[in-house]
PDB file of C-alpha atoms in Angstrom:
ATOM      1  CA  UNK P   1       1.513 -12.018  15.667  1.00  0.00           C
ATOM      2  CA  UNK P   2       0.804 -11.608  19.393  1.00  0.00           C
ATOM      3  CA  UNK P   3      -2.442  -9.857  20.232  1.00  0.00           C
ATOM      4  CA  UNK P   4      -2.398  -5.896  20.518  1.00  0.00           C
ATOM      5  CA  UNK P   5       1.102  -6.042  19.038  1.00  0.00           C
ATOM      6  CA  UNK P   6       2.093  -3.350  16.255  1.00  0.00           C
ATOM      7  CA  UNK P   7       1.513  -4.480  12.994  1.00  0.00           C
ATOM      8  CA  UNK P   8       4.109  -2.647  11.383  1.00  0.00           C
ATOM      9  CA  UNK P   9       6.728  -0.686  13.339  1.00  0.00           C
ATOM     10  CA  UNK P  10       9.662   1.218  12.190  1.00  0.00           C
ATOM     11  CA  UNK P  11      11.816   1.586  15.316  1.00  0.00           C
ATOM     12  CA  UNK P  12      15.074   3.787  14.405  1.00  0.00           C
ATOM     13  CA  UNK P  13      15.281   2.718  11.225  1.00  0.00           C
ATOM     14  CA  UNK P  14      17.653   3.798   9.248  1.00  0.00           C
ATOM     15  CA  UNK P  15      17.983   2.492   5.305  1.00  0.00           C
ATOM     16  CA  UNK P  16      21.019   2.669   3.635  1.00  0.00           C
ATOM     17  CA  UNK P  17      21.455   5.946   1.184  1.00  0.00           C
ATOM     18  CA  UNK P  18      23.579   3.996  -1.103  1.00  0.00           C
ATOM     19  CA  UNK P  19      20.843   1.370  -1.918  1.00  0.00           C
ATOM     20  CA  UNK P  20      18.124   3.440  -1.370  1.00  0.00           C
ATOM     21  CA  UNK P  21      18.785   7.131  -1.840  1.00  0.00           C
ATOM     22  CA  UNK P  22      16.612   7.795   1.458  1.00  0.00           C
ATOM     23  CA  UNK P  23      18.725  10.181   4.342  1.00  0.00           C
ATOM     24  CA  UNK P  24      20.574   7.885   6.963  1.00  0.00           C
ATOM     25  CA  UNK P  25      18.108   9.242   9.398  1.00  0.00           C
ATOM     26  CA  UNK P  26      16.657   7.446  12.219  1.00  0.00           C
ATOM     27  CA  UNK P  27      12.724   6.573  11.067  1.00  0.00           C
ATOM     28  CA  UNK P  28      10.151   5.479  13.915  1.00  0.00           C
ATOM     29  CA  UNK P  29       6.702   4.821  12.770  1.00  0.00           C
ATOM     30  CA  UNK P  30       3.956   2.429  14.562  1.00  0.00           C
ATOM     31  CA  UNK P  31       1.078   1.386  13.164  1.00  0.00           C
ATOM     32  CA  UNK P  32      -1.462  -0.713  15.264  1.00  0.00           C
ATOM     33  CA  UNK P  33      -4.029  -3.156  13.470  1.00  0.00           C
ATOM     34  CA  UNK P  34      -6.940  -1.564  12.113  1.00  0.00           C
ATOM     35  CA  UNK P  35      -5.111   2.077  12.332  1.00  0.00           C
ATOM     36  CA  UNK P  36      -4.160   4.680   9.325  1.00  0.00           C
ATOM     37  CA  UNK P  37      -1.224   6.508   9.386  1.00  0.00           C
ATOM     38  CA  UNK P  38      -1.037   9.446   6.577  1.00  0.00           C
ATOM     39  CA  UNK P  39       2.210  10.372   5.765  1.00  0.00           C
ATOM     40  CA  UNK P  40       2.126  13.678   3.455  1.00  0.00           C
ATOM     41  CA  UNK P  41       4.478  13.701   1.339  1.00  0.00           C
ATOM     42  CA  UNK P  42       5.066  16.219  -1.887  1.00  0.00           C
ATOM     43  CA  UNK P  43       7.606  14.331  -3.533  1.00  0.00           C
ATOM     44  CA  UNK P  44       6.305  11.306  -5.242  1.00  0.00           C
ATOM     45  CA  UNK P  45       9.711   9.427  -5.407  1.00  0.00           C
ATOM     46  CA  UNK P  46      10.465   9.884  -1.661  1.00  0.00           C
ATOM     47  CA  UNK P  47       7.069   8.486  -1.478  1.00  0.00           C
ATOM     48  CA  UNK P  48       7.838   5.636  -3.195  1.00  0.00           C
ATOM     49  CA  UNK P  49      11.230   4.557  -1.514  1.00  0.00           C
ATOM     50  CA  UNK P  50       9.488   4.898   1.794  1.00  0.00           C
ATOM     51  CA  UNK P  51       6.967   2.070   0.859  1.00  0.00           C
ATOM     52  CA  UNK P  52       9.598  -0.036  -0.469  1.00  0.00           C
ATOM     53  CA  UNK P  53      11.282   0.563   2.883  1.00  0.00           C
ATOM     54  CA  UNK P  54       8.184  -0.250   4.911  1.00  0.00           C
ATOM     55  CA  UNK P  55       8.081  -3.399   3.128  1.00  0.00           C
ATOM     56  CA  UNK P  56      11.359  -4.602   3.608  1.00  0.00           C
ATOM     57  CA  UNK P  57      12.937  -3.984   0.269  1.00  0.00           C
ATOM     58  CA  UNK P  58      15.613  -1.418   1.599  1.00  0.00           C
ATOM     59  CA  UNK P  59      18.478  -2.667   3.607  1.00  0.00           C
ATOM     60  CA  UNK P  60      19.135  -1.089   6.800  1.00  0.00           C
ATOM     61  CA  UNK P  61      22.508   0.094   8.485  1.00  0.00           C
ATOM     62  CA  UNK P  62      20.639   0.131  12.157  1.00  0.00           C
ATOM     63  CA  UNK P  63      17.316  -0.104  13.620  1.00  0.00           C
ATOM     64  CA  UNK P  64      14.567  -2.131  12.846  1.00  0.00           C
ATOM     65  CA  UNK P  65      11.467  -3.336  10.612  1.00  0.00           C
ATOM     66  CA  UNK P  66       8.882  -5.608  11.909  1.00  0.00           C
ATOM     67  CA  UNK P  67       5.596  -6.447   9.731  1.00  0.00           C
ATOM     68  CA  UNK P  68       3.052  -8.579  11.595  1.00  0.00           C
ATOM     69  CA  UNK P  69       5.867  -8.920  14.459  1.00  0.00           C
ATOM     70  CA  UNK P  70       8.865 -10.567  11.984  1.00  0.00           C
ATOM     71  CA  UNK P  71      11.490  -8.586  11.353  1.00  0.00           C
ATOM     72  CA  UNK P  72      12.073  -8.337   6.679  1.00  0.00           C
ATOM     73  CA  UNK P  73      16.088  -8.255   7.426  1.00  0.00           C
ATOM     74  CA  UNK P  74      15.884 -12.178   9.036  1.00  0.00           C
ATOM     75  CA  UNK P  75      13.890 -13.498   6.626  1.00  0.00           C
ATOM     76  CA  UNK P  76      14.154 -16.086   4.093  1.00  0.00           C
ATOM     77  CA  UNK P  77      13.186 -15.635   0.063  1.00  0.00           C
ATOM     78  CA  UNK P  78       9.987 -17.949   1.203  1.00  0.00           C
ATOM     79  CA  UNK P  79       9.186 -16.389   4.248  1.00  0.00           C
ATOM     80  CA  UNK P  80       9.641 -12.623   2.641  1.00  0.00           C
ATOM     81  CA  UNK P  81       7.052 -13.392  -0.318  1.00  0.00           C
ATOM     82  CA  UNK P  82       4.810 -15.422   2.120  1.00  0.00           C
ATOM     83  CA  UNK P  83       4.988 -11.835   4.371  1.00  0.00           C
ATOM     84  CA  UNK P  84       4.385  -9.294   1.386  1.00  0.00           C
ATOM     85  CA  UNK P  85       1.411 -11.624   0.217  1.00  0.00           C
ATOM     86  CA  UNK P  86      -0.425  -9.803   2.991  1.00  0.00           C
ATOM     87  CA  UNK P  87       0.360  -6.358   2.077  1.00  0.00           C
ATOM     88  CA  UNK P  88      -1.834  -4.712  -0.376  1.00  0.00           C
ATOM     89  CA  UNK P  89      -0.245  -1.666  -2.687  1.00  0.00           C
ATOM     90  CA  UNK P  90      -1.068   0.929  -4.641  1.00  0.00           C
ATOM     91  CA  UNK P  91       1.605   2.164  -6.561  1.00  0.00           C
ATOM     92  CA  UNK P  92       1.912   5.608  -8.589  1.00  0.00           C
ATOM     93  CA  UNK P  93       3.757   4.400 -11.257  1.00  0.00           C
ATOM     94  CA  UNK P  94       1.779   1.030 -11.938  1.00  0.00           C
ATOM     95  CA  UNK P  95       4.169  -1.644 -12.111  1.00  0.00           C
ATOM     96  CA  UNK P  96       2.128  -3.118 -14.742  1.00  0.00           C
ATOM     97  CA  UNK P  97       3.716  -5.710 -17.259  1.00  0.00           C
ATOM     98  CA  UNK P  98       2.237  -4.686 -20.336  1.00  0.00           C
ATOM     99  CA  UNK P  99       3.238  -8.273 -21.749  1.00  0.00           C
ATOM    100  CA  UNK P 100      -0.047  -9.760 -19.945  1.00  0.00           C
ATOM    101  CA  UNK P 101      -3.721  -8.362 -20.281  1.00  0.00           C
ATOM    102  CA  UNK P 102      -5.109  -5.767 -17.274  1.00  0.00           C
ATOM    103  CA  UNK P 103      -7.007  -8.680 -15.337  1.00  0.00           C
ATOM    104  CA  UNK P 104      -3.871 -10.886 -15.376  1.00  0.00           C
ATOM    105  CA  UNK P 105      -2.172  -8.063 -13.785  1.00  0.00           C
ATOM    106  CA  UNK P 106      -4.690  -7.788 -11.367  1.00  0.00           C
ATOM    107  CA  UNK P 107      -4.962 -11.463 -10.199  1.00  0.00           C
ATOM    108  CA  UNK P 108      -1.034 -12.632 -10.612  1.00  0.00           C
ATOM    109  CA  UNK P 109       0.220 -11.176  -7.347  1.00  0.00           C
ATOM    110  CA  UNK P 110      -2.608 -13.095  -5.785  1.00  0.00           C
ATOM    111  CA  UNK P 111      -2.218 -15.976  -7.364  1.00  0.00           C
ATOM    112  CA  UNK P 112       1.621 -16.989  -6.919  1.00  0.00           C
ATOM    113  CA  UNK P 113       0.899 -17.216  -3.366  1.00  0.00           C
ATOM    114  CA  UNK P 114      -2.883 -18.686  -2.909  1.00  0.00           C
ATOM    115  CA  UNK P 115      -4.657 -22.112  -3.346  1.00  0.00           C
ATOM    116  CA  UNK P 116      -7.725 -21.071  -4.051  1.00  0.00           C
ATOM    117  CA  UNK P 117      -9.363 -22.178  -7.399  1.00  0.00           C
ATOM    118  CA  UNK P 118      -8.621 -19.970 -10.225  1.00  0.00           C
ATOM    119  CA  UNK P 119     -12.583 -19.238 -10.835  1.00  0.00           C
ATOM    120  CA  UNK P 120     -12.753 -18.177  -7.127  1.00  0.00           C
ATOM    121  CA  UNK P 121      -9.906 -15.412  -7.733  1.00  0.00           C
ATOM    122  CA  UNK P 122     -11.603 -13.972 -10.852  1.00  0.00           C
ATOM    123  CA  UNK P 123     -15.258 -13.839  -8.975  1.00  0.00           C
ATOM    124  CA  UNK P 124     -13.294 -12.003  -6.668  1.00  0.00           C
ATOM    125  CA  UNK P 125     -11.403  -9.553  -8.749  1.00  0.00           C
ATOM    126  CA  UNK P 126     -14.816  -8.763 -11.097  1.00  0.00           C
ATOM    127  CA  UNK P 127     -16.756  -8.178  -8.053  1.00  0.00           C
ATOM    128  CA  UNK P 128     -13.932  -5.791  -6.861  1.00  0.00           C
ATOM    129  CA  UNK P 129     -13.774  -4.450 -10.140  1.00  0.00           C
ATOM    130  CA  UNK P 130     -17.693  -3.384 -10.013  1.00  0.00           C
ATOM    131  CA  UNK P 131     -16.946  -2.391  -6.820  1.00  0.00           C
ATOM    132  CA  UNK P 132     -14.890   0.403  -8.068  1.00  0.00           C
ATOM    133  CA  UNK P 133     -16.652   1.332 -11.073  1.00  0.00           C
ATOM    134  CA  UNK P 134     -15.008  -1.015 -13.666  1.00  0.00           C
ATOM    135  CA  UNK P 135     -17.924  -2.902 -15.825  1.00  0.00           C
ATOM    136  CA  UNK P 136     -15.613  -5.843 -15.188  1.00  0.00           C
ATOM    137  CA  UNK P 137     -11.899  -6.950 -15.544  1.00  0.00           C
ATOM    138  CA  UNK P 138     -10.510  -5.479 -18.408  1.00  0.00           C
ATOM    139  CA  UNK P 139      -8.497  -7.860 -20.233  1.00  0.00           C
ATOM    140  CA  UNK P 140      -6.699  -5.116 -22.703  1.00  0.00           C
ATOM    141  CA  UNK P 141      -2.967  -4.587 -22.137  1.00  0.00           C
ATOM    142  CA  UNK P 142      -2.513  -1.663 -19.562  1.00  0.00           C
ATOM    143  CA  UNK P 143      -1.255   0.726 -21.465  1.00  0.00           C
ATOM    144  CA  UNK P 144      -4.185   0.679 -23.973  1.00  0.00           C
ATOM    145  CA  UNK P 145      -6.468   1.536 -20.713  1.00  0.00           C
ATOM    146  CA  UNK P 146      -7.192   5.284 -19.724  1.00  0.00           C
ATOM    147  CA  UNK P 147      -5.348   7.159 -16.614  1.00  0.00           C
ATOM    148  CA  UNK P 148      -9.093   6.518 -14.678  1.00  0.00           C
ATOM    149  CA  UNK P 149      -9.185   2.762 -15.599  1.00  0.00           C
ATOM    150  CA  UNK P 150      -5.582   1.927 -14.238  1.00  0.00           C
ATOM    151  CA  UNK P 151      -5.973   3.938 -11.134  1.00  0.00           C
ATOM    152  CA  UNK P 152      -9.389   1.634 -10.905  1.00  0.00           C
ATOM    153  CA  UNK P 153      -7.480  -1.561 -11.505  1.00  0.00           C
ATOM    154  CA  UNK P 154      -4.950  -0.423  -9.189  1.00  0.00           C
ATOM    155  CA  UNK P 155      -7.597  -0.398  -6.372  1.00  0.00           C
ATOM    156  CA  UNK P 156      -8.842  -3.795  -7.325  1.00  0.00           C
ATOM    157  CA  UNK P 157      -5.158  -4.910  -7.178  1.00  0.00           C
ATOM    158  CA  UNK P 158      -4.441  -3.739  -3.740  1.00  0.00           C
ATOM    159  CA  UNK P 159      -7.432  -5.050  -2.411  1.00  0.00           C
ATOM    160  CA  UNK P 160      -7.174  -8.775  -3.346  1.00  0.00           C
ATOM    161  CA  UNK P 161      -6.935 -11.287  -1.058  1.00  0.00           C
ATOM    162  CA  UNK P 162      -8.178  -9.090   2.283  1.00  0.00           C
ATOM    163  CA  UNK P 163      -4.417  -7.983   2.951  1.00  0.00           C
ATOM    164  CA  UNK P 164      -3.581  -7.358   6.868  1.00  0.00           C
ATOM    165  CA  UNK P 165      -1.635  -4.279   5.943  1.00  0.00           C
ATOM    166  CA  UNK P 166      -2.609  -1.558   2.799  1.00  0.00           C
ATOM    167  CA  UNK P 167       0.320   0.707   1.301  1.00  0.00           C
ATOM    168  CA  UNK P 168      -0.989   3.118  -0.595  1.00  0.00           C
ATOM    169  CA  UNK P 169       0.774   5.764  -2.822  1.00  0.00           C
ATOM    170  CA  UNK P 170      -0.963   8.741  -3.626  1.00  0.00           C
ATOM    171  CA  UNK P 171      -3.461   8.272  -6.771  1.00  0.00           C
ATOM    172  CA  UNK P 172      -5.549  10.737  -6.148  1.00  0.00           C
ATOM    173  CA  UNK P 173      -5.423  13.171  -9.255  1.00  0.00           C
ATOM    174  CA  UNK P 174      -6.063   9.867 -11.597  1.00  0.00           C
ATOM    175  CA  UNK P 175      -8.860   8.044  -9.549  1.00  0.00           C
ATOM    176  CA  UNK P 176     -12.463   9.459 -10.706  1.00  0.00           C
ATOM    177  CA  UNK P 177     -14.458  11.541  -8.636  1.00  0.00           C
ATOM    178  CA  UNK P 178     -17.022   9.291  -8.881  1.00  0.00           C
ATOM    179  CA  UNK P 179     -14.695   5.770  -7.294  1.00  0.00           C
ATOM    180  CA  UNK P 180     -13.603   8.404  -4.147  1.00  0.00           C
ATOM    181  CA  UNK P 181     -16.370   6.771  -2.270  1.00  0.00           C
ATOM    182  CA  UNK P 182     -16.206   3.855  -2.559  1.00  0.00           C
ATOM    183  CA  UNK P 183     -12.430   3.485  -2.108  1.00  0.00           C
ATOM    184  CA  UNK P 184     -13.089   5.054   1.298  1.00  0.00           C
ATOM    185  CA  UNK P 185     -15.517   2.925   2.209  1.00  0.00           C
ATOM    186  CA  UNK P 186     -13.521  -0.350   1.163  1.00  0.00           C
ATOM    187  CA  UNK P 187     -10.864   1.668   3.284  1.00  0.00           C
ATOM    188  CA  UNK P 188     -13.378   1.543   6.202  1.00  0.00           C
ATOM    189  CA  UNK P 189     -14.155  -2.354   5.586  1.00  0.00           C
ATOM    190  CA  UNK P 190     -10.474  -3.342   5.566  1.00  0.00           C
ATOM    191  CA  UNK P 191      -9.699  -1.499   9.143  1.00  0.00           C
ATOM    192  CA  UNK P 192     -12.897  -3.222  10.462  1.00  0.00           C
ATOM    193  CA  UNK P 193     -11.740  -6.280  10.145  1.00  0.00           C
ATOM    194  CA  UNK P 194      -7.795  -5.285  11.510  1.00  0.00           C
ATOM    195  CA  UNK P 195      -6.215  -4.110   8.226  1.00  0.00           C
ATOM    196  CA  UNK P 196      -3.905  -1.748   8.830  1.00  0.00           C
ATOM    197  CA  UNK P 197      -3.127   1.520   6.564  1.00  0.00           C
ATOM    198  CA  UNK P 198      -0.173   3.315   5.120  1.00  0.00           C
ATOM    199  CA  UNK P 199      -1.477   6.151   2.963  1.00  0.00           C
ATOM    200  CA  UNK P 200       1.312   8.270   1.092  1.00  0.00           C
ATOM    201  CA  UNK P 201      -0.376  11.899   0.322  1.00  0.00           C
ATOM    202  CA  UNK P 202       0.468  14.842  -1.536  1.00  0.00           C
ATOM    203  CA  UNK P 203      -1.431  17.188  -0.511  1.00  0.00           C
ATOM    204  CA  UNK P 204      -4.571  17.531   2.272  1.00  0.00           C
ATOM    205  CA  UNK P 205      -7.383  17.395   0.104  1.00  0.00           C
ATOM    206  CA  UNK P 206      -6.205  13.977  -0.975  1.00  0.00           C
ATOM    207  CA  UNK P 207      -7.855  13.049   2.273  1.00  0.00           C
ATOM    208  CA  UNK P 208      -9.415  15.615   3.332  1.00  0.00           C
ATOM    209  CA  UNK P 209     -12.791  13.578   3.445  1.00  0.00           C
ATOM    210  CA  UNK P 210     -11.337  10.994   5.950  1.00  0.00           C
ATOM    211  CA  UNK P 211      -9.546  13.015   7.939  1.00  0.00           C
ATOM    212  CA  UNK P 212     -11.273  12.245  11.187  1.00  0.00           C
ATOM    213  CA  UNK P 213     -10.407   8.584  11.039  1.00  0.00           C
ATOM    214  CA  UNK P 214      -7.468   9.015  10.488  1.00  0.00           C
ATOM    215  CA  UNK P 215      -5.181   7.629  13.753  1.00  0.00           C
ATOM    216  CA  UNK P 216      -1.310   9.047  12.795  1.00  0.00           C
ATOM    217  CA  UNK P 217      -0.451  12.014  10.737  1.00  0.00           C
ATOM    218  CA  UNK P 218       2.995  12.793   9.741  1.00  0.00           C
ATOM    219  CA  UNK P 219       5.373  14.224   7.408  1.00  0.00           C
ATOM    220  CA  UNK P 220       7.826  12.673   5.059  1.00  0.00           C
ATOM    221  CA  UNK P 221      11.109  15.077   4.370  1.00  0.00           C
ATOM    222  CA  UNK P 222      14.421  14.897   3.262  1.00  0.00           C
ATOM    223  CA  UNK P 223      15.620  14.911   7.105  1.00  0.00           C
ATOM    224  CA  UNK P 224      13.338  11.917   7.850  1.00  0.00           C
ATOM    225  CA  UNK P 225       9.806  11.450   9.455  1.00  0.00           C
ATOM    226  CA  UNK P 226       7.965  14.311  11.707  1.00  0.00           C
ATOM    227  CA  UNK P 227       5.076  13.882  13.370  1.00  0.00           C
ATOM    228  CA  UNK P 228       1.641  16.474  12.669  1.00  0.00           C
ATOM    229  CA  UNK P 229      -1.275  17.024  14.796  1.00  0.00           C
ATOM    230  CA  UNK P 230      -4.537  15.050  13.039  1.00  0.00           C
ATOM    231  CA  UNK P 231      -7.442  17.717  13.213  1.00  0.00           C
TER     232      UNK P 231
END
């Protein structure tokens, strides 16, 4: 990716309805490394759909999707998983395989793309897990873990393997009071260092506490993508 170049940019995209559900509108959306872009939006499937677009699993009928300057619709199968390796998300309905304990869950995603020893990616993950108030990686099938403890092993999920760009759906009414902080501040750490943010909302007070570093605010509707004024 060339220096100062977009990390992910939407420029009149516009995804196919029949695949996708999402209005045939034009969508423009740029987000710059290290920036985060909050997109408020009340309807959680909408929300959903738009991620998958951002990540290049919605055809388009025009326009364009570039992540990390490489446009998803040129790709090959290789080059497409290589590309999503580097996006971190946070999805509201899990995608957990309930086949495979929590902490296999966790680490899989990470490990079908990485070389690095197998001990090194659980250090990581447990000290990600403490991190966000987890005693350590729960190996019990997800759906014997509480609402809290997924939305905690979602975090730890998303946050493997320093991703250059973070997708996140909103969470907000399952995470504990008590992991808010320190998901922000691992939200700080990852822009430092040039990660870039897509945060799907549902309301303000979702992010009310981060609103002032917040770089792009907009609105996701039924007629496409409208900009708001961050205050």
């Amino acid at each position: 990716m060339a220096a100062n170049a977009p990390l992910l940019e939407l420029r009149d995209a516009v995804p196919s309805f029949e695949e996708s559900g999402l209005m045939p509108a034009p969508y423009n959306l740029r987000i710059m490394p290290g920036e985060c872009a909050v997109i408020d939006c009340r309807d959680v499937e909408r929300a959903a759909l738009f991620a998958d677009l951002c990540t290049g699993m919605i055809s388009l009928t025009q326009g364009s999707i570039k992540f990390m300057g490489l446009d998803w619709s040129v790709l090959r199968d290789r080059q497409l998983n290589a590309l999503r390796e580097r996006i971190g998300r946070i999805s509201r309905h899990g995608g957990w395989l309930d086949m495979f304990g929590t902490h296999l869950n966790i680490m899989l995603p990470h490990l079908y793309h990485t070389s690095e020893p197998f001990d090194h990616v659980v250090l990581h993950a447990t000290e990600l897990g403490h991190k966000f108030g987890l005693p350590g990686l729960p190996i019990s099938a997800p759906d014997r873990l509480s609402a809290a403890d997924l939305a905690r092993a979602a975090c730890v999920r998303a946050f493997m393997g320093r991703p250059a760009l973070l997708v996140l759906e909103d969470i907000s009414d399952m995470l504990p009071e008590e992991t808010v902080l320190p998901f922000l501040e691992m939200l700080t750490a990852a822009r430092d260092r040039g990660c870039g943010v897509l945060w799907l909302v549902r309301s303000g007070a979702a992010w009310h506490d981060y609103r002032k570093a917040v770089n792009i605010h907009m609105r996701l509707l039924d007629e496409g993508l409208f900009s708001m004024r961050v205050v």
